[in-house]
Short mmCIF file of C-alpha atoms and ligand atoms in Angstrom, two decimals:
data_model
loop_
_atom_site.label_atom_id
_atom_site.label_comp_id
_atom_site.label_asym_id
_atom_site.label_seq_id
_atom_site.Cartn_x
_atom_site.Cartn_y
_atom_site.Cartn_z
CA ARG A 7 0.00 0.00 0.00
CA HIS A 8 1.15 3.50 -0.82
CA PRO A 9 0.07 6.79 0.77
CA GLY A 10 -3.33 7.90 -0.52
CA TRP A 11 -4.15 4.77 -2.52
CA PRO A 12 -6.82 3.52 -2.88
CA ALA A 13 -9.33 6.24 -1.95
CA ARG A 14 -12.79 7.52 -2.83
CA LEU A 15 -13.17 11.32 -2.91
CA GLY A 16 -16.20 13.61 -2.79
CA PRO A 17 -19.02 14.01 -3.51
CA LEU A 18 -19.09 17.67 -4.45
CA ARG A 19 -22.18 19.30 -5.94
CA VAL A 20 -21.71 21.44 -9.07
CA ALA A 21 -24.07 22.59 -11.85
CA ALA A 22 -23.79 19.25 -13.72
CA GLY A 23 -24.63 17.14 -10.65
CA GLU A 24 -22.87 15.35 -7.83
CA VAL A 25 -19.20 14.75 -8.69
CA ALA A 26 -17.19 11.97 -7.03
CA VAL A 27 -13.90 10.25 -7.76
CA ARG A 28 -13.08 6.55 -7.20
CA PRO A 29 -10.40 4.08 -8.34
CA ILE A 30 -10.80 2.82 -11.93
CA ARG A 31 -12.54 -0.57 -12.23
CA LEU A 32 -12.33 -3.40 -14.73
CA ARG A 33 -16.11 -3.13 -15.18
CA ASP A 34 -15.75 0.50 -16.37
CA ALA A 35 -14.99 -1.07 -19.78
CA GLY A 36 -18.49 -0.67 -21.25
CA ASP A 37 -19.04 2.98 -20.25
CA TRP A 38 -15.42 3.94 -20.97
CA SER A 39 -15.51 2.51 -24.50
CA ARG A 40 -19.03 3.70 -25.42
CA ILE A 41 -18.32 7.29 -24.34
CA ARG A 42 -14.85 7.45 -25.91
CA LEU A 43 -15.99 6.03 -29.26
CA ARG A 44 -18.84 8.57 -29.36
CA ASP A 45 -16.55 11.43 -28.20
CA GLN A 46 -13.64 10.96 -30.62
CA GLU A 47 -13.90 14.55 -31.95
CA HIS A 48 -14.10 15.97 -28.42
CA LEU A 49 -11.11 14.02 -27.07
CA GLU A 50 -8.65 13.18 -29.85
CA PRO A 51 -7.16 16.70 -30.39
CA TRP A 52 -5.93 16.76 -26.77
CA GLU A 53 -4.74 13.23 -26.14
CA PRO A 54 -1.35 11.56 -26.69
CA THR A 55 -0.96 10.01 -30.13
CA GLY A 56 -1.59 6.27 -29.92
CA PRO A 57 -0.83 3.29 -32.12
CA GLY A 58 -3.61 2.43 -34.56
CA PRO A 59 -7.01 3.99 -35.19
CA TRP A 60 -9.14 5.54 -32.41
CA ARG A 61 -11.86 2.88 -32.73
CA ASP A 62 -9.33 0.11 -31.97
CA ARG A 63 -7.58 1.93 -29.12
CA ASN A 64 -10.92 2.66 -27.49
CA SER A 65 -12.75 -0.61 -28.05
CA TYR A 66 -14.25 -2.53 -25.11
CA TRP A 67 -11.30 -4.95 -25.19
CA SER A 68 -8.64 -2.25 -25.01
CA TRP A 69 -9.78 -1.29 -21.47
CA PRO A 70 -8.65 -4.44 -19.57
CA PRO A 71 -4.94 -4.05 -20.50
CA GLN A 72 -5.05 -0.31 -19.71
CA TRP A 73 -6.75 -1.05 -16.39
CA THR A 74 -4.11 -3.69 -15.58
CA ALA A 75 -1.23 -1.36 -16.45
CA LEU A 76 -2.65 1.55 -14.43
CA ARG A 77 -3.50 -0.70 -11.48
CA SER A 78 0.02 -2.11 -11.33
CA LEU A 79 1.50 1.42 -11.44
CA ALA A 80 -0.90 2.36 -8.61
CA ARG A 81 0.23 -0.65 -6.58
CA ARG A 82 3.81 0.51 -6.98
CA GLY A 83 2.87 4.01 -5.82
CA GLN A 84 3.62 5.63 -9.18
CA CYS A 85 0.12 6.65 -10.19
CA LEU A 86 -3.39 7.30 -8.77
CA PRO A 87 -5.84 6.41 -11.57
CA TYR A 88 -9.44 7.50 -10.93
CA THR A 89 -12.82 7.38 -12.58
CA ILE A 90 -14.93 10.55 -12.33
CA THR A 91 -18.64 9.93 -11.68
CA VAL A 92 -21.56 12.36 -11.97
CA ASP A 93 -24.64 11.31 -9.99
CA GLY A 94 -23.03 7.88 -9.68
CA ALA A 95 -22.53 7.35 -13.44
CA PHE A 96 -19.16 7.07 -15.23
CA ALA A 97 -18.28 10.53 -16.60
CA GLY A 98 -14.53 10.52 -17.31
CA GLN A 99 -11.10 9.92 -15.84
CA ILE A 100 -8.61 11.84 -13.75
CA THR A 101 -5.11 10.54 -13.13
CA ILE A 102 -2.22 11.62 -10.95
CA GLY A 103 0.78 10.20 -12.81
CA ASN A 104 4.55 9.97 -12.67
CA VAL A 105 4.60 10.18 -8.88
CA ILE A 106 8.16 10.83 -7.74
CA ARG A 107 8.87 10.70 -4.00
CA ALA A 108 12.10 11.45 -2.06
CA SER A 109 13.00 15.14 -2.17
CA LEU A 110 10.86 15.93 -5.26
CA ARG A 111 7.42 14.60 -4.12
CA SER A 112 5.86 15.70 -7.39
CA ALA A 113 3.44 14.37 -10.03
CA TRP A 114 1.30 15.44 -12.99
CA VAL A 115 -2.50 15.53 -13.24
CA GLY A 116 -4.49 14.77 -16.41
CA TYR A 117 -8.24 14.42 -17.05
CA TRP A 118 -11.05 14.08 -19.57
CA VAL A 119 -14.82 14.43 -19.17
CA SER A 120 -17.69 13.02 -21.25
CA SER A 121 -19.15 15.55 -23.72
CA SER A 122 -22.59 14.87 -22.18
CA VAL A 123 -21.61 16.68 -18.95
CA VAL A 124 -19.07 19.34 -20.03
CA LYS A 125 -19.35 23.02 -19.01
CA GLY A 126 -20.96 22.07 -15.71
CA GLY A 127 -17.96 22.30 -13.39
CA VAL A 128 -17.18 18.55 -13.37
CA ALA A 129 -13.48 18.71 -14.29
CA THR A 130 -12.81 21.61 -11.92
CA ALA A 131 -14.45 19.73 -9.04
CA ALA A 132 -12.52 16.54 -9.86
CA VAL A 133 -9.19 18.43 -10.02
CA ALA A 134 -9.93 20.08 -6.65
CA LEU A 135 -10.80 16.74 -5.00
CA VAL A 136 -7.77 14.92 -6.40
CA VAL A 137 -5.19 17.68 -5.82
CA ASP A 138 -6.34 18.18 -2.20
CA HIS A 139 -5.94 14.43 -1.73
CA ALA A 140 -2.49 14.48 -3.37
CA PHE A 141 -1.33 17.25 -1.01
CA THR A 142 -2.74 15.57 2.14
CA SER A 143 -3.11 11.76 2.24
CA ALA A 144 -0.74 11.09 -0.67
CA GLY A 145 1.94 13.39 0.79
CA LEU A 146 2.92 15.19 -2.42
CA HIS A 147 4.34 18.71 -2.56
CA ARG A 148 3.86 19.80 -6.18
CA ILE A 149 1.35 18.98 -8.93
CA GLU A 150 2.00 19.92 -12.53
CA ALA A 151 -0.38 20.04 -15.49
CA THR A 152 0.62 20.54 -19.12
CA VAL A 153 -1.97 21.82 -21.57
CA ARG A 154 -2.02 22.92 -25.20
CA PRO A 155 -2.40 26.71 -25.60
CA GLU A 156 -5.44 26.01 -27.85
CA ASN A 157 -7.24 24.10 -25.08
CA THR A 158 -9.27 26.98 -23.61
CA PRO A 159 -11.62 24.80 -21.52
CA SER A 160 -8.74 22.96 -19.83
CA ILE A 161 -6.83 26.20 -19.18
CA LYS A 162 -10.03 27.52 -17.54
CA VAL A 163 -10.23 24.41 -15.37
CA LEU A 164 -6.64 24.87 -14.14
CA THR A 165 -7.09 28.60 -13.57
CA LYS A 166 -10.36 28.10 -11.63
CA ALA A 167 -8.66 25.43 -9.52
CA GLY A 168 -5.87 27.88 -8.64
CA PHE A 169 -2.97 26.63 -10.78
CA ARG A 170 -0.35 29.13 -11.92
CA GLN A 171 1.27 29.23 -15.36
CA GLU A 172 5.01 28.52 -15.22
CA GLY A 173 6.09 28.52 -18.83
CA LEU A 174 5.80 27.16 -22.34
CA PHE A 175 7.30 23.76 -23.22
CA ARG A 176 8.09 23.80 -26.95
CA ARG A 177 7.18 20.72 -29.05
CA TYR A 178 6.73 18.94 -25.73
CA LEU A 179 4.29 16.08 -26.28
CA ASP A 180 3.21 13.89 -29.18
CA VAL A 181 -0.51 14.76 -29.27
CA ALA A 182 -2.95 14.19 -32.14
CA GLY A 183 -0.15 13.17 -34.50
CA ASP A 184 2.51 15.85 -33.95
CA TRP A 185 4.85 17.43 -31.36
CA ARG A 186 2.74 20.10 -29.68
CA ASP A 187 3.69 23.10 -27.55
CA HIS A 188 2.26 22.91 -24.01
CA TYR A 189 1.90 25.45 -21.23
CA CYS A 190 3.11 24.15 -17.92
CA TYR A 191 0.80 24.93 -14.99
CA ALA A 192 1.70 24.00 -11.42
CA MET A 193 0.79 24.33 -7.78
CA THR A 194 2.66 23.53 -4.58
CA VAL A 195 1.02 22.57 -1.29
CA GLU A 196 1.89 26.00 0.15
CA GLU A 197 -0.24 27.63 -2.55
CA SER A 198 -3.25 25.40 -1.87
CA GLY A 199 -4.11 27.34 1.31
CA PRO A 200 -7.27 25.96 2.96
CA GLY A 201 -7.58 23.48 0.06
CA LEU A 202 -8.87 23.70 -3.50
CA VAL A 203 -12.29 22.30 -2.58
CA ALA A 204 -12.72 24.83 0.24
CA ARG A 205 -11.81 27.63 -2.17
CA LEU A 206 -14.27 26.41 -4.83
CA VAL A 207 -17.04 26.28 -2.23
CA ALA A 208 -16.12 29.75 -0.91
CA ALA A 209 -16.22 31.07 -4.50
CA GLY A 210 -19.75 29.66 -4.91
CA ARG A 211 -18.62 27.19 -7.63
CA ALA A 212 -19.38 24.02 -5.62
CA ASP A 213 -21.19 22.74 -2.54
CA TYR A 214 -20.45 19.88 -0.19
CA ARG A 215 -23.86 18.23 -0.84
N1 ACO B 20 -14.44 28.51 -25.08
C1 ACO B 20 -14.30 29.16 -23.91
N2 ACO B 20 -14.61 28.58 -22.70
C2 ACO B 20 -15.08 27.34 -22.74
C3 ACO B 20 -15.27 26.61 -23.93
C4 ACO B 20 -14.91 27.26 -25.14
N3 ACO B 20 -15.03 26.63 -26.32
N4 ACO B 20 -15.74 25.39 -23.61
C5 ACO B 20 -15.84 25.34 -22.27
N5 ACO B 20 -15.46 26.52 -21.74
C6 ACO B 20 -15.38 26.89 -20.33
C7 ACO B 20 -16.61 26.54 -19.54
O1 ACO B 20 -17.61 27.51 -19.67
C8 ACO B 20 -16.02 26.47 -18.13
O2 ACO B 20 -15.76 27.75 -17.57
P1 ACO B 20 -16.77 28.49 -16.55
O3 ACO B 20 -16.97 27.57 -15.37
O4 ACO B 20 -16.05 29.74 -16.20
O5 ACO B 20 -18.04 28.68 -17.32
C9 ACO B 20 -14.67 25.84 -18.38
O6 ACO B 20 -14.35 26.11 -19.74
C10 ACO B 20 -14.68 24.35 -18.15
O7 ACO B 20 -14.78 24.08 -16.77
P2 ACO B 20 -15.51 22.76 -16.23
O8 ACO B 20 -16.97 22.82 -16.52
O9 ACO B 20 -15.08 22.55 -14.83
O10 ACO B 20 -14.81 21.63 -17.11
P3 ACO B 20 -15.54 20.43 -17.93
O11 ACO B 20 -16.17 19.50 -16.96
O12 ACO B 20 -16.33 21.00 -19.01
O13 ACO B 20 -14.24 19.68 -18.53
C11 ACO B 20 -12.40 19.41 -20.04
C12 ACO B 20 -13.24 20.40 -19.23
C13 ACO B 20 -11.85 18.31 -19.13
C14 ACO B 20 -11.22 20.17 -20.65
C15 ACO B 20 -13.29 18.77 -21.13
O14 ACO B 20 -13.69 19.76 -22.03
C16 ACO B 20 -12.59 17.63 -21.89
O15 ACO B 20 -12.66 16.47 -21.48
N6 ACO B 20 -11.93 17.99 -23.02
C17 ACO B 20 -11.26 17.01 -23.88
C18 ACO B 20 -10.06 16.35 -23.20
C19 ACO B 20 -9.11 17.38 -22.61
O16 ACO B 20 -8.87 18.42 -23.18
N7 ACO B 20 -8.56 17.08 -21.42
C20 ACO B 20 -7.61 17.98 -20.76
C21 ACO B 20 -6.23 17.79 -21.31
S1 ACO B 20 -5.02 18.86 -20.50
C22 ACO B 20 -4.78 18.12 -18.96
O17 ACO B 20 -5.26 17.01 -18.72
C23 ACO B 20 -3.96 18.88 -17.92
#
């Protein structure tokens, strides 16, 4: 067992419904694949380039090996892979990855949300829940997020959650078939103050129930 894993976080009420976060499950396969096949246009421009066509990489049978790989990283303390739910239903994923301990105690966060619930505060709530958890139970000191300059909704999510822009990484990540520039956003535990969730609630963007 590693600090902070496994854990269930939330719920937090936002405009789209009640947002919670729980470890990914093998039986997420059906929802995961159905939503991702439908949402190719919504997701593909922002995700790492993969081998083969979208419909193969996101078929029902491509979930079990991904689940196995993420679960084994989680067991080794290198990753915290979560499913986002809205009113109890699968609505996306949020992952804390590349967890480095010792004197760095740092990781990245990445997320996606089903097109059926976007613009309702879901991703912001999930980021707040997961980053608070990373800074408390999981014992991390810094969380980083890299985002394409064109990805206005994701930049809004990070800004609303309280992340600060640190710089521009040139031709940083192979996304949607080419090397893409990414802004680096980050936050340290000192900057999280009373917590991201507490700040969202104080700002009137979320409620505890
Ligand atoms: N132009 C301007 N603002 C927009 C647009 C747009 N086209 N679309 C959405 N927004 C705004 C929303 O109004 C909202 O701001 P507001 O609360 O001030 O009104 C904000 O962007 C989105 O905030 P949330 O509702 O909390 O986020 P949502 O649940 O909609 O999820 C997400 C956002 C995750 C980026 C979703 O659109 C998605 O899954 N996109 C595809 C995958 C992706 O880009 N993932 C992020 C990659 S980068 C990373 O992981 C660090």
